[in-house]
Amino acid sequence: MMDPVPSAHALRRAPIQQRSADRLARILDACAELLDETGYENLSTRAVALRAGVPIGSVYRFFGNKRAMAIALAHRNLDRYVDGIADRLADLPATDWRPVVDAVLDEYLAMKRSVPGFALVDFGVPAPPAEGPEADPNHQVADRLTELLSAHLALTPDATLERAVLVAVEATDALIQLAFRADPAGDPGIVAETRAMMHAYLARVLD
């Protein structure tokens, strides 16, 4: 089964055959590993090609530059995040929204602690987006979470819910960054406060 293919605008050419999809996955895996080792500024397409064991031309077949490659990695991370949440929700009843919100936070924490490159490129690249608010990573995360929450809890995804989820995503993002600055594994006290904040704030629209 093919890994989710990053959004088309991040790729010069989308893979069609499984062999091509496997090569793209190796390139993104190498990109993620090198982000942890060298940081974004020192990341290079040549180093990624060497780590992935592919010709440099294979990298340029998919990506015009390292920014496009990092954007594709971010899109893959978001797809995996949504899939991970969906797996957690499969075991949760739709009668109580709080465990659902906990699942959203717990999956993010799990990825933050275990996914290579996630500290620098979670759902967006370090440089600010130039395409406008709709391209902002937190807007994309909020849109996907609104869809998930609406489907699982049988809610109408109206403007009020969309705005509340976006605010919760922005606030949680800032607090989790704080938690991981305080402790490489995520400061437990700050994580607990973040969870309490999410429950208190989202109760306005989910109770």
mmCIF file of N, CA and C in Angstrom, residues 34 37-45 47 66:
data_model
loop_
_atom_site.group_PDB
_atom_site.id
_atom_site.type_symbol
_atom_site.label_atom_id
_atom_site.label_comp_id
_atom_site.label_asym_id
_atom_site.label_seq_id
_atom_site.Cartn_x
_atom_site.Cartn_y
_atom_site.Cartn_z
ATOM 1 N N LEU A 34 17.712 13.992 8.574
ATOM 2 C CA LEU A 34 18.720 15.043 8.475
ATOM 3 C C LEU A 34 18.265 16.337 9.151
ATOM 4 N N GLU A 37 19.441 16.091 12.542
ATOM 5 C CA GLU A 37 20.902 16.096 12.666
ATOM 6 C C GLU A 37 21.527 17.444 12.324
ATOM 7 N N THR A 38 21.000 18.130 11.309
ATOM 8 C CA THR A 38 21.660 19.335 10.797
ATOM 9 C C THR A 38 20.835 20.602 10.939
ATOM 10 N N GLY A 39 19.515 20.466 11.170
ATOM 11 C CA GLY A 39 18.634 21.630 11.164
ATOM 12 C C GLY A 39 18.182 21.974 9.756
ATOM 13 N N TYR A 40 17.212 22.868 9.662
ATOM 14 C CA TYR A 40 16.637 23.217 8.363
ATOM 15 C C TYR A 40 17.605 24.028 7.511
ATOM 16 N N GLU A 41 18.301 24.974 8.116
ATOM 17 C CA GLU A 41 19.185 25.856 7.352
ATOM 18 C C GLU A 41 20.283 25.075 6.641
ATOM 19 N N ASN A 42 20.794 24.034 7.275
ATOM 20 C CA ASN A 42 21.889 23.250 6.698
ATOM 21 C C ASN A 42 21.418 22.043 5.891
ATOM 22 N N LEU A 43 20.123 21.872 5.776
ATOM 23 C CA LEU A 43 19.585 20.772 4.981
ATOM 24 C C LEU A 43 19.899 21.021 3.503
ATOM 25 N N SER A 44 20.288 19.972 2.787
ATOM 26 C CA SER A 44 20.552 20.109 1.355
ATOM 27 C C SER A 44 19.959 18.928 0.604
ATOM 28 N N THR A 45 19.559 19.185 -0.625
ATOM 29 C CA THR A 45 19.010 18.111 -1.447
ATOM 30 C C THR A 45 20.069 17.042 -1.728
ATOM 31 N N ALA A 47 22.551 16.084 0.282
ATOM 32 C CA ALA A 47 22.685 15.242 1.472
ATOM 33 C C ALA A 47 21.502 14.296 1.605
ATOM 34 N N LYS A 66 14.810 22.449 -1.433
ATOM 35 C CA LYS A 66 14.626 21.821 -0.121
ATOM 36 C C LYS A 66 13.335 22.291 0.546
#
